[in-house]
Amino acid sequence: MVRLVKVKPHIERFPEYEELDWIVSHAIGVDQTSDAMRFSQVLAQAAVIRGYESYYYMRYDDSPERNYLPMIYYVVIGNPKINVLLREEIEPVGHLFNVIAVFSSNYLIQRTAQRALLFDGAKTNATLVVNTSLSPDAVISLVKKYSLAQDWNGKVVTISSSKIDKSIAFPMIGATLRGYEKIDLDAVLRALDILGLEKKKDSVRKGYEQAVVKEVNIRAEETEKFKTMKHEIEIPEFDGKYWNPEVYYAYQKAAATAENYVQRIAAMPRWEVLAPGLIEFGPKPGDRNIGFTTGEWRFQRPVINYKKCIDCKLCHLYCPDGAIDFNPIKVDYRFCTGCGVCVTVCPTKAIEMMQEIQAMEGLIDEEVPVKRFEEREYGY
Amino acid sequence: MSSGPSLIRSVKEIPPIDYYTSGHRTCAGCGAALIYRLVTKAAGPNTILIGPTGCMYVANSHQFLTSPYAVPWYHTQLGAGGAAGIGIAAALRALMVKGKRKPEDINIIVFGGDGGFADIGFSGLSMALTYDYPRLLYLLYDNESYANTGIQASSTTPWGATTTFTPSGKVKRIGNERYKKNMALLAAAHPKIKYVATATIYPPLDLMNKVIKALNSGGPSFIHVLTPCPKGWFYAPHETYELARLAVETGMWVLWEYSEGKFKLNYKPRPRKHVKEYLRRQGRFAHLTDEEIDMIDKMVEEEWKYWLESDKLGKIILPW
Ligand SMILES: Cc1ncc(C[n+]2csc(CCOP(=O)(O)OP(=O)(O)O)c2C)c(N)n1
Ligand code: SF4
């Protein structure tokens, strides 16, 4: 038997960074990388023009950039000298974020690249900027349902960016200025000149004008997560026995219940539990690796119409993530990344892609498309 | 001639269990992950996998100290795949000969990228192919670039492709100006090699059956697998299967096998589709003009004469 112990996640790790302003963007790996990069680059440049120290850097879900893997860009803005530690690209955890820019609305309901829920680490007066065709009210109700509990007296800004420019970064920049005062439109326009992006001035202006802004006032108790979130997580106790698969798998089970990044790290197996040489235990044949689920990446999901399914097994054969059970044919949504290969191999067109936000909430967001290569910058 | 290993005849017959399972952070739609799955499915549980550095190492291991492999998997440095395969095969043989381990058939499969096998680890691979260890398969998953480090050109990157080392730009419009190296032909140049093949994920069972044949061939074997890579080839992830199919149907990827000194084509596209159907769907070729694409089509047409001739003779003729 494995004994479980309780650990409390300690979120406030870097109090000195609270003096800084942070703009965090959540975007879909590869598809939206160039957008999140341009967004952060321009805002950092504009902050410098206004006399602040500023710096931007990126982070993926524990990996180099990969398609659909959630990614994050951080912009740090502030007067205190940004110190060396920051330049090592820290993962800010704590009440830090002033602006949370969401490039795809699935991050309102899914975990982000930090394996955290939105608002894990936001300031109580933060501005949430979302690239979506949904209304601010719809966004607020999603926040109440899916985000991490907290008091929030800030703003929601929504913008349907791709209607303005296929580089959605620029309308998003305009929209952000409606909820963040340290940077103004003038500074951004000058930044665009410096960066050789003067053609995008119009998109920024339009984003600024067309953004829909709404003040929010939510008490933590009004959010569903506040009622349900476990503030403690149970992890296995190391029993002194090295290389113990039983304890290892218990860690994995604990990890599957983690609610945020700090809890997730706490539920990482201790090295003594691994085999000598840090050898990881894989899943038993027939199981999946529950210690690292990828379903959180998904902005669209395949839905099988069993009336049309002829059980040919091709979708099982061709799933790059092995997320479709062989018998019976069934998608394991804990792991499906929503790539859509199954749709292209199905001979009877029994599989259709549905937006994640539609499957979960019955909403349709026109800003959740798959991008063609013509709409992205190569190399970012 | 012996009756040979039993092959998979229909998709419904594939082994249902995956030994490379869900729970890894390769791209959505990653062709290399799919190939890993299919190959390990075909090889079965008595398999040791070796992975030189590349996407298939970095994206598959150490995510919160978990792993998606249900069979032993071992990481080697980028250039060391060839030697690691030989080392493990030799160790197992020694243990069995000395009676320290019960004799049994254990598959050793080394999955190298094009960087890992065609460039950096080429010498080790070539050395390994001259040994006599059975059930030792070297599998090159060729995503046509060093993908993990951000898509740099390798010697299997096709002519014209944009990569971060060969970006198409105003001064130099054509991306990569080198021609794609044919690794399977090089492998076939090792005397007495038992089994060499090319494959991709289309047609459905081709790759799995080639793996079964390779593992049962009685010596080291080599399979060169074309691997669609949405990030590096710059296409939307759901097109992975379609691109593999088009690579075969346009004749840009030739499916053949070379077994016991006999060459055989496995697929003859009739009629062959124009290469534009394959190239125009990928962002890395977006800068090529129609004339350049026609030129590639002519080159492919010319090569195919030799492939067909080789097929007729059962012997390899160099197509250039
Ligand atoms: C000797 C050595 N040189 C460079 C690297 C850095 N590196 C890590 S992964 C990688 C790319 C490998 O490319 P490839 O073998 O084609 O595999 P892919 O990433 O495409 O799957 C490189 C160059 C390394 N790990 N070792
Ligand atoms: S870059 Fe290519 S090979 Fe690497 S994980 Fe992505 S799709 Fe797979």
PDB file of N, CA and C and ligand atoms in Angstrom, chain A residues 66, chain B residues 30 32 52-58 75-80 111-121 140-152 154 156 227 229, ligand 1:
ATOM      1  N   ARG A  66       5.883  23.225 -30.746  1.00  0.00           N
ATOM      2  CA  ARG A  66       5.304  22.166 -31.575  1.00  0.00           C
ATOM      3  C   ARG A  66       3.848  22.480 -31.882  1.00  0.00           C
TER       4      ARG A  66
ATOM      5  N   CYS B  30       1.847  14.711 -35.839  1.00  0.00           N
ATOM      6  CA  CYS B  30       3.254  14.391 -36.134  1.00  0.00           C
ATOM      7  C   CYS B  30       3.375  13.045 -36.851  1.00  0.00           C
ATOM      8  N   ALA B  32       6.140  11.434 -37.491  1.00  0.00           N
ATOM      9  CA  ALA B  32       7.156  10.594 -36.852  1.00  0.00           C
ATOM     10  C   ALA B  32       6.565   9.826 -35.670  1.00  0.00           C
ATOM     11  N   PRO B  52      18.318   8.006 -30.986  1.00  0.00           N
ATOM     12  CA  PRO B  52      19.263   9.119 -30.993  1.00  0.00           C
ATOM     13  C   PRO B  52      18.510  10.437 -30.800  1.00  0.00           C
ATOM     14  N   THR B  53      19.188  11.449 -30.326  1.00  0.00           N
ATOM     15  CA  THR B  53      18.562  12.742 -30.068  1.00  0.00           C
ATOM     16  C   THR B  53      17.830  13.251 -31.302  1.00  0.00           C
ATOM     17  N   GLY B  54      16.754  13.929 -31.083  1.00  0.00           N
ATOM     18  CA  GLY B  54      15.927  14.472 -32.160  1.00  0.00           C
ATOM     19  C   GLY B  54      14.549  14.659 -31.579  1.00  0.00           C
ATOM     20  N   CYS B  55      13.595  15.069 -32.417  1.00  0.00           N
ATOM     21  CA  CYS B  55      12.228  15.235 -31.916  1.00  0.00           C
ATOM     22  C   CYS B  55      11.764  14.015 -31.155  1.00  0.00           C
ATOM     23  N   MET B  56      12.090  12.831 -31.684  1.00  0.00           N
ATOM     24  CA  MET B  56      11.519  11.630 -31.099  1.00  0.00           C
ATOM     25  C   MET B  56      12.185  11.253 -29.782  1.00  0.00           C
ATOM     26  N   TYR B  57      13.231  11.947 -29.423  1.00  0.00           N
ATOM     27  CA  TYR B  57      13.741  11.837 -28.056  1.00  0.00           C
ATOM     28  C   TYR B  57      13.139  12.960 -27.210  1.00  0.00           C
ATOM     29  N   VAL B  58      13.351  14.182 -27.662  1.00  0.00           N
ATOM     30  CA  VAL B  58      12.999  15.338 -26.837  1.00  0.00           C
ATOM     31  C   VAL B  58      11.501  15.402 -26.547  1.00  0.00           C
ATOM     32  N   HIS B  75      18.006   6.230 -24.796  1.00  0.00           N
ATOM     33  CA  HIS B  75      18.460   7.394 -25.556  1.00  0.00           C
ATOM     34  C   HIS B  75      19.956   7.307 -25.831  1.00  0.00           C
ATOM     35  N   THR B  76      20.365   7.631 -27.071  1.00  0.00           N
ATOM     36  CA  THR B  76      21.796   7.756 -27.347  1.00  0.00           C
ATOM     37  C   THR B  76      22.059   9.149 -27.892  1.00  0.00           C
ATOM     38  N   GLN B  77      23.289   9.529 -27.875  1.00  0.00           N
ATOM     39  CA  GLN B  77      23.630  10.815 -28.473  1.00  0.00           C
ATOM     40  C   GLN B  77      23.313  10.779 -29.971  1.00  0.00           C
ATOM     41  N   LEU B  78      23.225  11.962 -30.533  1.00  0.00           N
ATOM     42  CA  LEU B  78      22.725  12.112 -31.896  1.00  0.00           C
ATOM     43  C   LEU B  78      23.462  11.222 -32.904  1.00  0.00           C
ATOM     44  N   GLY B  79      24.768  11.112 -32.795  1.00  0.00           N
ATOM     45  CA  GLY B  79      25.492  10.345 -33.804  1.00  0.00           C
ATOM     46  C   GLY B  79      25.700   8.886 -33.447  1.00  0.00           C
ATOM     47  N   ALA B  80      25.152   8.453 -32.297  1.00  0.00           N
ATOM     48  CA  ALA B  80      25.576   7.163 -31.756  1.00  0.00           C
ATOM     49  C   ALA B  80      24.597   6.021 -31.987  1.00  0.00           C
ATOM     50  N   PHE B 111      15.655   4.110 -33.962  1.00  0.00           N
ATOM     51  CA  PHE B 111      14.908   5.138 -34.710  1.00  0.00           C
ATOM     52  C   PHE B 111      15.779   6.381 -34.838  1.00  0.00           C
ATOM     53  N   GLY B 112      16.340   6.604 -35.994  1.00  0.00           N
ATOM     54  CA  GLY B 112      17.146   7.801 -36.167  1.00  0.00           C
ATOM     55  C   GLY B 112      16.448   8.796 -37.072  1.00  0.00           C
ATOM     56  N   GLY B 113      16.640  10.074 -36.804  1.00  0.00           N
ATOM     57  CA  GLY B 113      16.148  11.091 -37.725  1.00  0.00           C
ATOM     58  C   GLY B 113      17.102  11.192 -38.901  1.00  0.00           C
ATOM     59  N   ASP B 114      16.804  12.093 -39.811  1.00  0.00           N
ATOM     60  CA  ASP B 114      17.715  12.263 -40.945  1.00  0.00           C
ATOM     61  C   ASP B 114      19.019  12.890 -40.475  1.00  0.00           C
ATOM     62  N   GLY B 115      18.943  13.738 -39.434  1.00  0.00           N
ATOM     63  CA  GLY B 115      20.194  14.226 -38.851  1.00  0.00           C
ATOM     64  C   GLY B 115      20.941  13.073 -38.204  1.00  0.00           C
ATOM     65  N   GLY B 116      20.204  12.247 -37.472  1.00  0.00           N
ATOM     66  CA  GLY B 116      20.797  11.156 -36.726  1.00  0.00           C
ATOM     67  C   GLY B 116      21.383  10.057 -37.598  1.00  0.00           C
ATOM     68  N   PHE B 117      20.847   9.848 -38.778  1.00  0.00           N
ATOM     69  CA  PHE B 117      21.342   8.753 -39.616  1.00  0.00           C
ATOM     70  C   PHE B 117      21.976   9.203 -40.934  1.00  0.00           C
ATOM     71  N   ALA B 118      21.372  10.216 -41.573  1.00  0.00           N
ATOM     72  CA  ALA B 118      21.886  10.575 -42.894  1.00  0.00           C
ATOM     73  C   ALA B 118      23.090  11.509 -42.800  1.00  0.00           C
ATOM     74  N   ASP B 119      23.169  12.278 -41.715  1.00  0.00           N
ATOM     75  CA  ASP B 119      24.299  13.201 -41.562  1.00  0.00           C
ATOM     76  C   ASP B 119      25.234  12.757 -40.428  1.00  0.00           C
ATOM     77  N   ILE B 120      24.854  13.147 -39.202  1.00  0.00           N
ATOM     78  CA  ILE B 120      25.792  13.021 -38.089  1.00  0.00           C
ATOM     79  C   ILE B 120      26.119  11.567 -37.764  1.00  0.00           C
ATOM     80  N   GLY B 121      25.098  10.692 -37.808  1.00  0.00           N
ATOM     81  CA  GLY B 121      25.353   9.319 -37.392  1.00  0.00           C
ATOM     82  C   GLY B 121      25.563   8.370 -38.556  1.00  0.00           C
ATOM     83  N   LEU B 140      15.139   4.912 -40.387  1.00  0.00           N
ATOM     84  CA  LEU B 140      15.337   6.349 -40.552  1.00  0.00           C
ATOM     85  C   LEU B 140      13.981   7.004 -40.735  1.00  0.00           C
ATOM     86  N   TYR B 141      13.546   7.794 -39.754  1.00  0.00           N
ATOM     87  CA  TYR B 141      12.309   8.567 -39.969  1.00  0.00           C
ATOM     88  C   TYR B 141      12.730   9.909 -40.550  1.00  0.00           C
ATOM     89  N   ASP B 142      12.427  10.084 -41.798  1.00  0.00           N
ATOM     90  CA  ASP B 142      12.986  11.194 -42.556  1.00  0.00           C
ATOM     91  C   ASP B 142      11.964  12.319 -42.666  1.00  0.00           C
ATOM     92  N   ASN B 143      12.045  13.269 -41.726  1.00  0.00           N
ATOM     93  CA  ASN B 143      11.161  14.430 -41.830  1.00  0.00           C
ATOM     94  C   ASN B 143      11.842  15.557 -42.611  1.00  0.00           C
ATOM     95  N   GLU B 144      12.916  15.210 -43.282  1.00  0.00           N
ATOM     96  CA  GLU B 144      13.589  16.081 -44.239  1.00  0.00           C
ATOM     97  C   GLU B 144      14.153  17.358 -43.621  1.00  0.00           C
ATOM     98  N   SER B 145      14.439  17.306 -42.339  1.00  0.00           N
ATOM     99  CA  SER B 145      15.134  18.428 -41.699  1.00  0.00           C
ATOM    100  C   SER B 145      15.567  18.014 -40.296  1.00  0.00           C
ATOM    101  N   TYR B 146      16.423  18.816 -39.688  1.00  0.00           N
ATOM    102  CA  TYR B 146      16.669  18.716 -38.256  1.00  0.00           C
ATOM    103  C   TYR B 146      15.486  19.429 -37.617  1.00  0.00           C
ATOM    104  N   ALA B 147      14.462  18.683 -37.269  1.00  0.00           N
ATOM    105  CA  ALA B 147      13.213  19.322 -36.869  1.00  0.00           C
ATOM    106  C   ALA B 147      13.267  19.849 -35.439  1.00  0.00           C
ATOM    107  N   ASN B 148      13.836  19.067 -34.548  1.00  0.00           N
ATOM    108  CA  ASN B 148      13.763  19.415 -33.132  1.00  0.00           C
ATOM    109  C   ASN B 148      14.394  20.767 -32.832  1.00  0.00           C
ATOM    110  N   THR B 149      15.478  21.082 -33.518  1.00  0.00           N
ATOM    111  CA  THR B 149      16.172  22.328 -33.231  1.00  0.00           C
ATOM    112  C   THR B 149      15.604  23.491 -34.044  1.00  0.00           C
ATOM    113  N   GLY B 150      14.512  23.261 -34.755  1.00  0.00           N
ATOM    114  CA  GLY B 150      13.855  24.371 -35.441  1.00  0.00           C
ATOM    115  C   GLY B 150      13.966  24.313 -36.952  1.00  0.00           C
ATOM    116  N   ILE B 151      13.974  23.122 -37.541  1.00  0.00           N
ATOM    117  CA  ILE B 151      13.894  22.917 -38.990  1.00  0.00           C
ATOM    118  C   ILE B 151      15.113  23.470 -39.732  1.00  0.00           C
ATOM    119  N   GLN B 152      16.268  22.788 -39.550  1.00  0.00           N
ATOM    120  CA  GLN B 152      17.440  23.146 -40.357  1.00  0.00           C
ATOM    121  C   GLN B 152      17.628  22.107 -41.463  1.00  0.00           C
ATOM    122  N   SER B 154      19.004  19.309 -43.869  1.00  0.00           N
ATOM    123  CA  SER B 154      19.914  18.173 -43.730  1.00  0.00           C
ATOM    124  C   SER B 154      20.204  17.676 -45.144  1.00  0.00           C
ATOM    125  N   THR B 156      18.992  15.207 -46.477  1.00  0.00           N
ATOM    126  CA  THR B 156      17.802  14.624 -47.114  1.00  0.00           C
ATOM    127  C   THR B 156      16.710  15.669 -47.343  1.00  0.00           C
ATOM    128  N   THR B 227       8.541  10.875 -43.713  1.00  0.00           N
ATOM    129  CA  THR B 227       7.757  11.218 -42.534  1.00  0.00           C
ATOM    130  C   THR B 227       7.206  12.628 -42.618  1.00  0.00           C
ATOM    131  N   CYS B 229       5.871  16.068 -41.656  1.00  0.00           N
ATOM    132  CA  CYS B 229       6.129  16.807 -40.420  1.00  0.00           C
ATOM    133  C   CYS B 229       5.441  18.164 -40.547  1.00  0.00           C
TER     134      CYS B 229
HETATM  135  C1  LIG C   1      26.308  15.877 -31.638  1.00  0.00           C
HETATM  136  C2  LIG C   1      25.126  16.752 -31.476  1.00  0.00           C
HETATM  137  N1  LIG C   1      24.993  17.842 -32.253  1.00  0.00           N
HETATM  138  C3  LIG C   1      23.894  18.629 -32.143  1.00  0.00           C
HETATM  139  C4  LIG C   1      22.900  18.333 -31.250  1.00  0.00           C
HETATM  140  C5  LIG C   1      21.680  19.229 -31.134  1.00  0.00           C
HETATM  141  N2  LIG C   1      20.478  18.588 -31.654  1.00  0.00           N
HETATM  142  C6  LIG C   1      19.554  18.064 -30.840  1.00  0.00           C
HETATM  143  S1  LIG C   1      18.236  17.435 -31.648  1.00  0.00           S
HETATM  144  C7  LIG C   1      18.902  17.871 -33.147  1.00  0.00           C
HETATM  145  C8  LIG C   1      18.152  17.613 -34.414  1.00  0.00           C
HETATM  146  C9  LIG C   1      18.197  16.200 -34.866  1.00  0.00           C
HETATM  147  O1  LIG C   1      17.628  16.112 -36.112  1.00  0.00           O
HETATM  148  P1  LIG C   1      17.123  14.744 -36.731  1.00  0.00           P
HETATM  149  O2  LIG C   1      18.089  13.664 -36.422  1.00  0.00           O
HETATM  150  O3  LIG C   1      16.800  14.984 -38.163  1.00  0.00           O
HETATM  151  O4  LIG C   1      15.816  14.398 -35.933  1.00  0.00           O
HETATM  152  P2  LIG C   1      14.468  15.262 -35.892  1.00  0.00           P
HETATM  153  O5  LIG C   1      14.678  16.338 -34.893  1.00  0.00           O
HETATM  154  O6  LIG C   1      14.216  15.760 -37.253  1.00  0.00           O
HETATM  155  O7  LIG C   1      13.425  14.303 -35.427  1.00  0.00           O
HETATM  156  C10 LIG C   1      20.138  18.515 -32.976  1.00  0.00           C
HETATM  157  C11 LIG C   1      20.946  19.040 -34.062  1.00  0.00           C
HETATM  158  C12 LIG C   1      23.084  17.192 -30.432  1.00  0.00           C
HETATM  159  N3  LIG C   1      22.154  16.825 -29.541  1.00  0.00           N
HETATM  160  N4  LIG C   1      24.184  16.424 -30.564  1.00  0.00           N
END
